[in-house]
Tab-separated table of C-alpha atoms and ligand atoms in Angstrom:
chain	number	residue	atom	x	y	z
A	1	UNK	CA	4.594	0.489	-13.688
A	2	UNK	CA	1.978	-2.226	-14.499
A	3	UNK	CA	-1.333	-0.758	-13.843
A	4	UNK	CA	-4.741	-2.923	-12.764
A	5	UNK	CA	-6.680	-4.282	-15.573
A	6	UNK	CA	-9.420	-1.770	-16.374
A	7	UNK	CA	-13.097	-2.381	-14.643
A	8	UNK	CA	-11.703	-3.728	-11.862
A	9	UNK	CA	-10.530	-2.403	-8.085
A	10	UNK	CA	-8.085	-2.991	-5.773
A	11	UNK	CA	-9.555	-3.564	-1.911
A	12	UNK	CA	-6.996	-1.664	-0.034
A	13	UNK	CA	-6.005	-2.454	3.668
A	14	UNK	CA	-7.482	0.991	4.625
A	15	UNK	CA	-10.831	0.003	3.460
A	16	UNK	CA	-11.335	-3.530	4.298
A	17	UNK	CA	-12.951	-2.815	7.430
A	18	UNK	CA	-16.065	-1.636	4.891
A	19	UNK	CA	-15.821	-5.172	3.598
A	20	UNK	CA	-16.003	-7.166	6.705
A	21	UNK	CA	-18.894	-5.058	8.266
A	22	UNK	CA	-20.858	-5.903	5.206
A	23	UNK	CA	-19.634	-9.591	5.256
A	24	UNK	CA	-20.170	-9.916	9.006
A	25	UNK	CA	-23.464	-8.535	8.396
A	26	UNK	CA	-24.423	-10.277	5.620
A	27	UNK	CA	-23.285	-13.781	7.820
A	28	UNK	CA	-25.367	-12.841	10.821
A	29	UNK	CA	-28.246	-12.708	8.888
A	30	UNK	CA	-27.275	-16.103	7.311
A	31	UNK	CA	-27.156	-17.604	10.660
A	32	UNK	CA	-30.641	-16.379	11.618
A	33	UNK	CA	-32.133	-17.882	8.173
A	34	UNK	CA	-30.219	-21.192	9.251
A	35	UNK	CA	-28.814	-20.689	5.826
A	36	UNK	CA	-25.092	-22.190	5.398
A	37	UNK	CA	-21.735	-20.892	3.112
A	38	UNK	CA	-21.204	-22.554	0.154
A	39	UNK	CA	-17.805	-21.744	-2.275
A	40	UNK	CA	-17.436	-22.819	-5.975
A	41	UNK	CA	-14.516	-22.290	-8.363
A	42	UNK	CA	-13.892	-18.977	-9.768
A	43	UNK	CA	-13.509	-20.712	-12.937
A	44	UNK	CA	-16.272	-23.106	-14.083
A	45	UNK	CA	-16.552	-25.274	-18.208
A	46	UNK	CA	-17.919	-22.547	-20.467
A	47	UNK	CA	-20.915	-24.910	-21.108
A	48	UNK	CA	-22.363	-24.624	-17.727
A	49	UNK	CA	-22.727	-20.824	-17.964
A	50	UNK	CA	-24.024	-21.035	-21.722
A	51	UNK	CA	-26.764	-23.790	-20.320
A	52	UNK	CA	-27.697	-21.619	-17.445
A	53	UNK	CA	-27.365	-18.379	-17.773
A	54	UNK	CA	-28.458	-18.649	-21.157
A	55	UNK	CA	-27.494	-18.075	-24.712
A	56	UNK	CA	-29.712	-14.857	-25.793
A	57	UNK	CA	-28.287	-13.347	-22.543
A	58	UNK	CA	-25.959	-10.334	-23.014
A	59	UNK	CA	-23.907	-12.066	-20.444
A	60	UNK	CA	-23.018	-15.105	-22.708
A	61	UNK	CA	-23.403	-13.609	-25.888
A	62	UNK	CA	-21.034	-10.527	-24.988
A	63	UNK	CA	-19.488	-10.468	-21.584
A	64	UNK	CA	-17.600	-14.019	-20.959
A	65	UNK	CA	-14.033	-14.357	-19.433
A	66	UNK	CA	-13.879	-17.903	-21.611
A	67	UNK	CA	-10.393	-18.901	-22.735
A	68	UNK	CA	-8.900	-22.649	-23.472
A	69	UNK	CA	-6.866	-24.321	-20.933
A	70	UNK	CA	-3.974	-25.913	-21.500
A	71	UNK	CA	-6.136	-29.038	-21.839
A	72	UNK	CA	-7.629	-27.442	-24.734
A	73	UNK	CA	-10.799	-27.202	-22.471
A	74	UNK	CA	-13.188	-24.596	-22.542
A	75	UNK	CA	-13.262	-22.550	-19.877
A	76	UNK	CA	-15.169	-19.613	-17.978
A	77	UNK	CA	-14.479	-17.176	-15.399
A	78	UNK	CA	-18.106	-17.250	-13.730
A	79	UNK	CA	-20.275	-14.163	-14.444
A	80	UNK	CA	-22.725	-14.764	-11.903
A	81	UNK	CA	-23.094	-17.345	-8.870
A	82	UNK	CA	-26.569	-19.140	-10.145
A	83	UNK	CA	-24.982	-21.395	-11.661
A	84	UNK	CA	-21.771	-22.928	-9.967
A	85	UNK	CA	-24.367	-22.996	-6.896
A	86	UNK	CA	-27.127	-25.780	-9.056
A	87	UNK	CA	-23.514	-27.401	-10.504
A	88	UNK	CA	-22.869	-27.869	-7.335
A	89	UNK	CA	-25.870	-28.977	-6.167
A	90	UNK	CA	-26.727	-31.670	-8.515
A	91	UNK	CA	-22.837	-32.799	-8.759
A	92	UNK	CA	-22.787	-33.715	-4.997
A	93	UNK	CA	-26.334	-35.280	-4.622
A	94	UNK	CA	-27.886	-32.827	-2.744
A	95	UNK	CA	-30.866	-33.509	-3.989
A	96	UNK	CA	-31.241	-36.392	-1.506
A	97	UNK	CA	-31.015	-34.424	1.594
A	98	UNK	CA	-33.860	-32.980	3.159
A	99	UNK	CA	-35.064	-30.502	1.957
A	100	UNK	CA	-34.975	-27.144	1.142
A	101	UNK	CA	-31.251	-26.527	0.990
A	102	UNK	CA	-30.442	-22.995	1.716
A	103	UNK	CA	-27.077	-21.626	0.749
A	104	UNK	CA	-24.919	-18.365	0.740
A	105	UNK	CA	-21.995	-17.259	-1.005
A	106	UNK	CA	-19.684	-14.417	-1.482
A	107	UNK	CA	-18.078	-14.425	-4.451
A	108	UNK	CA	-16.045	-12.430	-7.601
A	109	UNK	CA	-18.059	-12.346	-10.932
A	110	UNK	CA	-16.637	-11.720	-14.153
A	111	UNK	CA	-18.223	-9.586	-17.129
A	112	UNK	CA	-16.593	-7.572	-19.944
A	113	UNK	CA	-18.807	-4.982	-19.455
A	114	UNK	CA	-17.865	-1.085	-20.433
A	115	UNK	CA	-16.392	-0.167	-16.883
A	116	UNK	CA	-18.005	2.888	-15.068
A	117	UNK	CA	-19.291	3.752	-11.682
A	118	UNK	CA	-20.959	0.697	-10.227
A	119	UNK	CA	-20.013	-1.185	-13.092
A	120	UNK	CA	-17.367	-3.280	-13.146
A	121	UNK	CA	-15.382	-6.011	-15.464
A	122	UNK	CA	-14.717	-7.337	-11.843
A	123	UNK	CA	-17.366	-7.250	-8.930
A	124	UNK	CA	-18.721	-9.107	-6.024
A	125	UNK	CA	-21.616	-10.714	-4.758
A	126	UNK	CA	-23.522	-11.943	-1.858
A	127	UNK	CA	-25.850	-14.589	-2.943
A	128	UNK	CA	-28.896	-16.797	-1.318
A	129	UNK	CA	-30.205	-19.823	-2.932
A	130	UNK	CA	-33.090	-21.840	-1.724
A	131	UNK	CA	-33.654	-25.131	-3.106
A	132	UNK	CA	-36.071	-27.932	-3.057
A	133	UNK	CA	-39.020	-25.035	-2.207
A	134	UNK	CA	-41.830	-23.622	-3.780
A	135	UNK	CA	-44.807	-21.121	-3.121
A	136	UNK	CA	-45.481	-18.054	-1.074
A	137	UNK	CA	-43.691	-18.769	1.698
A	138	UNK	CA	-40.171	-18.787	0.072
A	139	UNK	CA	-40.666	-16.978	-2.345
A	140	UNK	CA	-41.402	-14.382	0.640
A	141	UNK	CA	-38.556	-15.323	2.556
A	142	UNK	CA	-36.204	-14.667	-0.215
A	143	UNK	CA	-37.386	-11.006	0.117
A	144	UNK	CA	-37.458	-10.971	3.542
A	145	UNK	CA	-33.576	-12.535	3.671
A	146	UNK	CA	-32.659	-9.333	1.170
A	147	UNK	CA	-34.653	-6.835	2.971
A	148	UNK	CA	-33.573	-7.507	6.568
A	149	UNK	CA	-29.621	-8.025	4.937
A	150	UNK	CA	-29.943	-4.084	3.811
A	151	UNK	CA	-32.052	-3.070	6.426
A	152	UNK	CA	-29.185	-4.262	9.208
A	153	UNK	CA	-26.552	-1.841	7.329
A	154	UNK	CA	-29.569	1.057	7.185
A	155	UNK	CA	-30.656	1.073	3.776
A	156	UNK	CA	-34.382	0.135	2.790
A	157	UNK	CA	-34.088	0.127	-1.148
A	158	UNK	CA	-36.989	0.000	-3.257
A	159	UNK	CA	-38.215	-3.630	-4.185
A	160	UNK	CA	-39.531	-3.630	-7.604
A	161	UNK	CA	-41.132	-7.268	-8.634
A	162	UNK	CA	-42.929	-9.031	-11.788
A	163	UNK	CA	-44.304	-12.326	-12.454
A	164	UNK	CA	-42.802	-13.695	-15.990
A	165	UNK	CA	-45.618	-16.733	-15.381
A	166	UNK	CA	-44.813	-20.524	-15.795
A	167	UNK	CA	-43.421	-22.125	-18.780
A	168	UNK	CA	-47.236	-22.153	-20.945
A	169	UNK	CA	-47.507	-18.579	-19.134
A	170	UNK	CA	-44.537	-17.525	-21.141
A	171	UNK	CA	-45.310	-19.566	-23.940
A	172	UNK	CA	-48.505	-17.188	-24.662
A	173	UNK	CA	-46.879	-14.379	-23.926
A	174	UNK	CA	-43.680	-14.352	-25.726
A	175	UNK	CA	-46.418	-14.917	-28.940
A	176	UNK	CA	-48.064	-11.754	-28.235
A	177	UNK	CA	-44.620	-9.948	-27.756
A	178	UNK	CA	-43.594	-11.088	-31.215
A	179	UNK	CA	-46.835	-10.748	-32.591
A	180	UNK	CA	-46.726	-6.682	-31.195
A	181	UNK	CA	-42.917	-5.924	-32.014
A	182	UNK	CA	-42.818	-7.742	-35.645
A	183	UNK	CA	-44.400	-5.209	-37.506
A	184	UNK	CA	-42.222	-2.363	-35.526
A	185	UNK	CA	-38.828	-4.100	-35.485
A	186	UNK	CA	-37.005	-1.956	-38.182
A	187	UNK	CA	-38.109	0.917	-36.276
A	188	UNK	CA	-36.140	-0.859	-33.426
A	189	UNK	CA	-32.215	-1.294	-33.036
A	190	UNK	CA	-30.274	-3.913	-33.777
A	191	UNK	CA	-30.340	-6.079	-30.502
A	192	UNK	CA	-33.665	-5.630	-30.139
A	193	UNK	CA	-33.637	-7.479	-33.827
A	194	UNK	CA	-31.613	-10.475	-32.357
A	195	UNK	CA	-33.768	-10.537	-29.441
A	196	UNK	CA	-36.781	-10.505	-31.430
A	197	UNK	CA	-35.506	-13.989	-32.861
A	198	UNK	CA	-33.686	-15.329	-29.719
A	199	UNK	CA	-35.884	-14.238	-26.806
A	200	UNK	CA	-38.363	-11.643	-27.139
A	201	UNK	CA	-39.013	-10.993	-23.493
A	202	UNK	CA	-35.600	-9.486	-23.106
A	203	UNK	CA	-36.555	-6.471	-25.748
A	204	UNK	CA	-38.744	-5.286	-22.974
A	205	UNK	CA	-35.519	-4.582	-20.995
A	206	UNK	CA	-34.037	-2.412	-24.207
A	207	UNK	CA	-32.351	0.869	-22.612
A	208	UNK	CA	-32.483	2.687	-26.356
A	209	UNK	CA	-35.114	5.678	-25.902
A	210	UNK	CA	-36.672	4.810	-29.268
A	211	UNK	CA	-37.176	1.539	-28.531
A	212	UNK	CA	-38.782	2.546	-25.319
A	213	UNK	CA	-41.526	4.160	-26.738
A	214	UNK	CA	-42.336	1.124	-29.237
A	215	UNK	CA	-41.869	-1.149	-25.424
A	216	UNK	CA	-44.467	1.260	-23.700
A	217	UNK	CA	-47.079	0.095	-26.310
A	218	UNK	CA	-46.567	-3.787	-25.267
A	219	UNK	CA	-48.859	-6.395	-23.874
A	220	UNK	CA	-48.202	-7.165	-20.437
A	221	UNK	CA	-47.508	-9.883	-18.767
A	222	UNK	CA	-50.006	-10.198	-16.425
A	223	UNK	CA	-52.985	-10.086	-19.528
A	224	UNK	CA	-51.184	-13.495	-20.127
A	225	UNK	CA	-50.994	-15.365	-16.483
A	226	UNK	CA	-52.920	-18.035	-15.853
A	227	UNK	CA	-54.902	-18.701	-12.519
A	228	UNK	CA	-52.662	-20.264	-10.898
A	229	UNK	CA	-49.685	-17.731	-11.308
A	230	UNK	CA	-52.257	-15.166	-10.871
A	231	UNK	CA	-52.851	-16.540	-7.770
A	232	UNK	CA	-49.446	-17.327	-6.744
A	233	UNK	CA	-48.259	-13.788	-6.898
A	234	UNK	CA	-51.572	-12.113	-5.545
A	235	UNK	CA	-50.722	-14.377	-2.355
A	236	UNK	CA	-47.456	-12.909	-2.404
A	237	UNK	CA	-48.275	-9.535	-2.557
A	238	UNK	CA	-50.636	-9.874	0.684
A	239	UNK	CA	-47.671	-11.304	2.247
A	240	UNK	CA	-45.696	-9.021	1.531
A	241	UNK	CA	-48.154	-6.252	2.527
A	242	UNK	CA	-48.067	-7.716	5.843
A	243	UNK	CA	-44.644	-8.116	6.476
A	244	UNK	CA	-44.463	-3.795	5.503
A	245	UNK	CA	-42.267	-5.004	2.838
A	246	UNK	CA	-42.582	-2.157	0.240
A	247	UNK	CA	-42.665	-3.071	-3.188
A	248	UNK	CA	-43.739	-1.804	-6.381
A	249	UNK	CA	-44.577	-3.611	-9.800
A	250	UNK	CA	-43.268	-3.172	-12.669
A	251	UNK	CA	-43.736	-5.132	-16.008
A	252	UNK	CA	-41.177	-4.809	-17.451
A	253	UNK	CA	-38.642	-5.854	-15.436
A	254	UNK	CA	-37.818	-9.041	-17.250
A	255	UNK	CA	-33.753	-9.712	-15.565
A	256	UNK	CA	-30.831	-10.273	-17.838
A	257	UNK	CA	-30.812	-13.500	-16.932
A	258	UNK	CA	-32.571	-16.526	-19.143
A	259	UNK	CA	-33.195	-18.921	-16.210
A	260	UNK	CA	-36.168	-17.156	-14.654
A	261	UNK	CA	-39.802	-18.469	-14.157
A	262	UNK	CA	-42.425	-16.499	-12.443
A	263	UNK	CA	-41.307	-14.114	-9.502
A	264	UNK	CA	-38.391	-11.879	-10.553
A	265	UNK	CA	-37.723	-8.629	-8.253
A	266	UNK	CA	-34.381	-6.145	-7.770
A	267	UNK	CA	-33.895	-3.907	-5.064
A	268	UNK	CA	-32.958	-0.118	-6.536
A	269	UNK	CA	-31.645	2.693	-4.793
A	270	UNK	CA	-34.770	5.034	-3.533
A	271	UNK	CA	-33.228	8.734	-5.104
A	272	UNK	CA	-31.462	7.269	-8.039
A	273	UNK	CA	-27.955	7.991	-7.076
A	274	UNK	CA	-27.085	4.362	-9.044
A	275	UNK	CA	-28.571	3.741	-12.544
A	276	UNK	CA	-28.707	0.331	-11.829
A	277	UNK	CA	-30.007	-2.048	-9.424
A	278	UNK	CA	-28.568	-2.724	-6.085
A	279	UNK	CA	-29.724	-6.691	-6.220
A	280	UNK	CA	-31.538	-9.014	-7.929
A	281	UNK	CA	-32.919	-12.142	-8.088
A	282	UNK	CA	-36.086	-14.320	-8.593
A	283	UNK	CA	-37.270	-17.664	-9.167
A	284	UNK	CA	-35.883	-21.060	-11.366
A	285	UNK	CA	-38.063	-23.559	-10.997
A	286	UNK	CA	-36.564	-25.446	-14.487
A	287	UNK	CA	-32.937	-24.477	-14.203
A	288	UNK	CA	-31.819	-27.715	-12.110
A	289	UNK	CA	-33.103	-30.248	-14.557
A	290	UNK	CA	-32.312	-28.400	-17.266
A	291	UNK	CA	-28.222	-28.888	-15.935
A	292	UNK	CA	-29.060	-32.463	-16.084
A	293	UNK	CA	-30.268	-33.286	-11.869
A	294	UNK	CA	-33.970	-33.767	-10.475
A	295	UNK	CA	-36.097	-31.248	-11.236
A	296	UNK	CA	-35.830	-28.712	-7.943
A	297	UNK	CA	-37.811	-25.675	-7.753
A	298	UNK	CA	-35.002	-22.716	-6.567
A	299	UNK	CA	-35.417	-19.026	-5.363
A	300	UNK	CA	-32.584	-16.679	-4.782
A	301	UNK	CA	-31.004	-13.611	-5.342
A	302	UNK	CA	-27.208	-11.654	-5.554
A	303	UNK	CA	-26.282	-8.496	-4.330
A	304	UNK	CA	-23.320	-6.828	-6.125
A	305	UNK	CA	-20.751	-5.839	-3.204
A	306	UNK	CA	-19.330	-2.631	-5.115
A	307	UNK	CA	-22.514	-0.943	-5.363
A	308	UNK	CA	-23.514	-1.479	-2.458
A	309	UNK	CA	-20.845	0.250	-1.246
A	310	UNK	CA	-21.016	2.711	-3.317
A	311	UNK	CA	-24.714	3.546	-2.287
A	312	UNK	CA	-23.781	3.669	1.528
A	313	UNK	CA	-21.177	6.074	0.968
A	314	UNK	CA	-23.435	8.305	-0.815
A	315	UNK	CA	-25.903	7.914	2.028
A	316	UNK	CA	-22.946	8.774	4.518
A	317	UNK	CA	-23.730	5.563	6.484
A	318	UNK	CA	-21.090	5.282	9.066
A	319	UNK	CA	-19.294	1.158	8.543
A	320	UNK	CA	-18.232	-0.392	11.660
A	321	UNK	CA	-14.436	-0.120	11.794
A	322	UNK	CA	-12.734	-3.332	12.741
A	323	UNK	CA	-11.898	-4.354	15.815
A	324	UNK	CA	-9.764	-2.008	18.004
A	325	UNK	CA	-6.166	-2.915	18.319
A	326	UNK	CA	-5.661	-3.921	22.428
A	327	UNK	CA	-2.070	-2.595	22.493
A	328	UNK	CA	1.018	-1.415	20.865
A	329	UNK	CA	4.196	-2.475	22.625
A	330	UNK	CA	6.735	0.725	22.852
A	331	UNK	CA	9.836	-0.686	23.527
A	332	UNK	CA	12.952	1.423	24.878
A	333	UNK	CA	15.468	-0.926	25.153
A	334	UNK	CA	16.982	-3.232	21.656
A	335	UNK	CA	16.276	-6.917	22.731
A	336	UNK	CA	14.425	-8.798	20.369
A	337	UNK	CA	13.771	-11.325	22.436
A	338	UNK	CA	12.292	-9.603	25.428
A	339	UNK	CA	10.173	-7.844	22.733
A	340	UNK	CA	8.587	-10.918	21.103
A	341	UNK	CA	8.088	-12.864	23.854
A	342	UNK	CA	6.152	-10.332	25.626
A	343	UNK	CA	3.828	-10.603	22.544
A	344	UNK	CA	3.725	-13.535	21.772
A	345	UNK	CA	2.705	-13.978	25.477
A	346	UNK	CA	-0.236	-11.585	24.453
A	347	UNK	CA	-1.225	-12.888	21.375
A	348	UNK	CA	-1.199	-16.248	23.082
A	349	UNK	CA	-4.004	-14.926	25.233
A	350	UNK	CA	-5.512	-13.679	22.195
A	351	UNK	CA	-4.636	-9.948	22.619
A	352	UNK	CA	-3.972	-8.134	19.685
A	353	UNK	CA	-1.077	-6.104	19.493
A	354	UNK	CA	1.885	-4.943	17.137
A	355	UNK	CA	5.288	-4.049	17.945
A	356	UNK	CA	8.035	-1.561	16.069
A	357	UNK	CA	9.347	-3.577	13.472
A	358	UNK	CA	11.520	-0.416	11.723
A	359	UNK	CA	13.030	0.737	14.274
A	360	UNK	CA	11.251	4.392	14.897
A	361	UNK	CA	12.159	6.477	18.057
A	362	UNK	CA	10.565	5.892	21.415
A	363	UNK	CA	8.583	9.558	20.376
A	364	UNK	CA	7.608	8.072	16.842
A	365	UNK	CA	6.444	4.889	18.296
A	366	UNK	CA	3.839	6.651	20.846
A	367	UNK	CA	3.064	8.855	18.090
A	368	UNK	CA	2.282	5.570	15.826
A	369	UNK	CA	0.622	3.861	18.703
A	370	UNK	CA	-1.838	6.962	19.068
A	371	UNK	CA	-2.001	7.003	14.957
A	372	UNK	CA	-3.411	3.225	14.964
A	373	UNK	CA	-5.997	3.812	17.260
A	374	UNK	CA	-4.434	1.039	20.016
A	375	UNK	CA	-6.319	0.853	23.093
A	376	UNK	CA	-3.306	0.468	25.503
A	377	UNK	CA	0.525	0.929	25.134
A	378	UNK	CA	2.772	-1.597	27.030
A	379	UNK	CA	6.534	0.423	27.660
A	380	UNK	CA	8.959	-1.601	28.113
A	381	UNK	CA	12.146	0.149	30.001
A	382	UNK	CA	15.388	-0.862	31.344
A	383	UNK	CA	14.695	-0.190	35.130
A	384	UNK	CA	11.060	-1.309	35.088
A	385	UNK	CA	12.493	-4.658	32.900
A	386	UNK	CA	14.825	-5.416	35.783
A	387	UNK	CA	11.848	-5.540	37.997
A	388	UNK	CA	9.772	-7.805	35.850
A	389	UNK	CA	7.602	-5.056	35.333
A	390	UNK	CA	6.073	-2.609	32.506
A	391	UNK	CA	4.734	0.334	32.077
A	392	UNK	CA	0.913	0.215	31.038
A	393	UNK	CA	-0.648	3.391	29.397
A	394	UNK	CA	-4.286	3.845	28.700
A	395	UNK	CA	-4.373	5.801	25.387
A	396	UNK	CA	-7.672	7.148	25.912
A	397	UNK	CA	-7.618	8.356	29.741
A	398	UNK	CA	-3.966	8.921	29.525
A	399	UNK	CA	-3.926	6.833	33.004
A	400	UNK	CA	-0.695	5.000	33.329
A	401	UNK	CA	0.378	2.211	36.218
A	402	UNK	CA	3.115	-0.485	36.377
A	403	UNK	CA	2.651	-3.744	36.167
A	404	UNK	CA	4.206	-7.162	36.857
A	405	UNK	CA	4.553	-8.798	33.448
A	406	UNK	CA	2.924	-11.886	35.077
A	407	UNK	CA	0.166	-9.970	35.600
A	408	UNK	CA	-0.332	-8.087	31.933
A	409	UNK	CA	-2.420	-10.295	30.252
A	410	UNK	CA	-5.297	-10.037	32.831
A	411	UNK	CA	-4.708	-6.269	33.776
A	412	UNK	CA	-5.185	-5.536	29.761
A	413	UNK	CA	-8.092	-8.154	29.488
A	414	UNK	CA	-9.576	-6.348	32.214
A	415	UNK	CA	-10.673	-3.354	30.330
B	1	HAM	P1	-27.540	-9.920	-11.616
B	1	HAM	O1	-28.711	-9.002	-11.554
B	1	HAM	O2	-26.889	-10.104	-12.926
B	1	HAM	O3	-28.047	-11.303	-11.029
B	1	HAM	O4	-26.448	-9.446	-10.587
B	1	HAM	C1	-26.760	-9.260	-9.229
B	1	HAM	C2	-26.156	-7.976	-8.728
B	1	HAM	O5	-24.721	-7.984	-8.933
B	1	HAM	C3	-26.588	-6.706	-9.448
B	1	HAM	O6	-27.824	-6.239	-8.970
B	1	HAM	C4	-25.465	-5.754	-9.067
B	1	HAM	O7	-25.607	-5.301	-7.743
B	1	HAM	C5	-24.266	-6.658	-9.131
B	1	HAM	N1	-23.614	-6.547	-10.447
B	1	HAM	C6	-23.934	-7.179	-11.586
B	1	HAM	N2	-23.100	-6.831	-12.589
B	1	HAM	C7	-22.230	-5.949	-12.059
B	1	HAM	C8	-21.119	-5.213	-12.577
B	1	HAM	N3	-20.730	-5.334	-13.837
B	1	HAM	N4	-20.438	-4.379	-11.738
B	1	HAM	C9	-20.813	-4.250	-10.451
B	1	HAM	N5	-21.857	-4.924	-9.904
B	1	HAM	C10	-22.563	-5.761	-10.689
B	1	HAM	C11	-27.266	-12.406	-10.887
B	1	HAM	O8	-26.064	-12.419	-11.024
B	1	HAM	C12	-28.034	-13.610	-10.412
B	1	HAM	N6	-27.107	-14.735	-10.289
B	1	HAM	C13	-28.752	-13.319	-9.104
B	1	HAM	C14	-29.535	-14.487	-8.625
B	1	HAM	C15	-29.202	-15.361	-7.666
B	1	HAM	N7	-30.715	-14.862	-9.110
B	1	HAM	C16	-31.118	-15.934	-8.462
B	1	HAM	N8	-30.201	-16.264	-7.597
């Protein structure tokens, strides 16, 4: 037997009704926000994910699907959906629609990551990306889009935010930083010492315990904002105080991501069941232009699909179970084409239903019919065939009538 490559998961039949209750969440929320579906390749040119996600990033440095084509091209199975979204973007000109554009996708990432729970070599995201905006007002209606999106499948995870400042902000900052963690760094393990040259900032994400403590002794951020910035995220935080979004601050959430200016935030699960966040996202004001199109302030975020799952499991949140099938069609008699004309009469009229396609008893097939869940079974018999006529049976009263098959479709549709 060939088993699935490690870190990643099969979505069985029996659980894709989780899936589409997210998903048909997740749209319904899109269509308040006016915000529309966008799809990129799964597979993007290694060079676009180096660019934009960045090259002190774990993600480039250690956790790239890249191979060569048979082209001899370089070539990435996207980690993240940031970047195939501003490809895209700047590739077809949107830049010269109004603006902002606002975008959402659901997509596979890639990372060769160590698998375990919530982790995966192979996950999913929803993602929002707003373009061509800046300031308080999206920056707040990112977090609002995130907020209501978890809040319509019960969940109100913690918001946790920081302000990584603008690009002289940083500048000052990421001084300090190496100023502060020089003297320590042999104290401090080894990708902490790469960071240290590449991009300090991302040391203050360092999971190592000894390197925490060194990390707890670090300048903030927000001793390095200017007034503006300052401003900015002051405004924000009023905004969000009104809207009873609850968030906290914390500074040293820095995102593993390189493409980040000013707000950053992830949502996190409130008891800790996952040790990692549910979502995450934040601002790229320089990210655009730095792909090559007009410079385009962008906020957005992604929400890994997995873990969210995983968290409303462990909350026991009930997910809507598809649709109800309308009817299984028992038949008694052996003519096919009695049998699939009847429904493909039904489906016609767009009522689901399924017929026996391995030829189970008459006893088997009500027993299946009750198994599925189907709302009604249609019994088709000699005698009541000769009169042009079935037998209806509602599964869940029990009731049963005959009718004219002329007359199915409505009598079904009816209830
Ligand atoms: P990210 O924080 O790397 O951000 O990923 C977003 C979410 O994807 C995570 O919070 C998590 O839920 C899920 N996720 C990430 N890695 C894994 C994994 N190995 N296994 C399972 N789930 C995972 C981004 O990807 C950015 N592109 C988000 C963004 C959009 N920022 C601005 N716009």
């Amino acid at each position: 037997m060939i088993n699935i490559p490690k870190g990643t998961k099969d979505m069985l039949p029996n659980e894709s009704y989780k899936w589409n209750y997210i998903k048909n969440k997740a749209r319904e929320i899109a269509r308040k926000y006016n915000i529309k579906e966008i799809s990129t390749p799964v597979f993007e040119h290694t060079e676009l994910f180096v660019r934009g996600v960045g090259n002190s990033s774990d993600i480039v440095n250690k956790e790239m699907y890249t191979f060569l084509d048979k082209g001899e091209r370089s070539i990435t199975l996207k980690p993240e959906g940031t970047a195939g979204a501003v490809r895209s973007f700047i590739e077809n000109s949107m830049f010269n629609e109004p603006m902002p554009i606002k975008m959402f996708y659901f997509t596979p990432c890639y990372r060769y990551e160590k698998p375990q729970a919530g982790r995966l070599r192979e996950h999913h995201q929803f993602g929002v990306e707003l373009f061509g905006a800046t300031g308080t007002r999206a920056d707040a209606e990112i977090l609002m889009i995130a907020t209501d999106f978890y809040k319509s499948l019960g969940l109100t995870p913690k918001v946790v935010l920081n302000n990584l400042g603008c690009v002289e902000c940083r500048k000052n900052y990421v001084q300090k930083l190496k100023e502060y963690f020089s003297p320590q760094i042999n104290e401090m393990c080894e990708d902490c010492k790469n960071r240290l040259k590449t991009n300090p900032l991302r040391i203050l994400d360092c999971k190592v315990e000894d390197c925490k403590k060194i990390i707890n002794g670090a300048p903030k951020i927000s001793t390095c904002l200017c007034d503006d910035c300052k401003n900015n995220f002051n405004n924000l935080l009023s905004v969000l105080n009104s809207l009873k979004i609850n968030y906290e601050i914390n500074e040293t959430l820095v995102r593993g991501l390189d493409y980040y200016t000013n707000l950053v935030f992830e949502f996190w699960d409130d008891d800790g069941i996952n040790k990692a966040a549910l979502g995450g996202g934040g601002r790229y004001d320089n990210l655009v232009e730095e792909l090559g199109g007009k410079s385009t302030p962008v906020v957005g975020f992604g929400i890994g699909l997995e873990r969210l799952i995983m968290y409303m499991e462990s909350k026991n949140i009930v997910f809507e179970q598809d649709k109800r099938l309308d009817c299984y069609i028992v038949s008694m008699i052996d003519d096919d084409v009695m049998i699939l004309n009847i429904a493909k009469n039904l489906r016609d009229n767009g009522i689901s239903c399924e017929t026996d396609l391995v030829n189970r008893s008459v006893k088997s097939q009500f027993k299946y019919a009750n198994k599925i869940n189907a709302k009604f079974t249609i019994i088709l018999g000699e005698d009541e065939l000769k009169n042009n006529s079935v037998k209806l049976k509602n599964m869940d009263s029990g009731e049963e009538i005959f009718v004219n098959l002329e007359d199915l479709v409505n009598k079904i549709k009816e209830n």
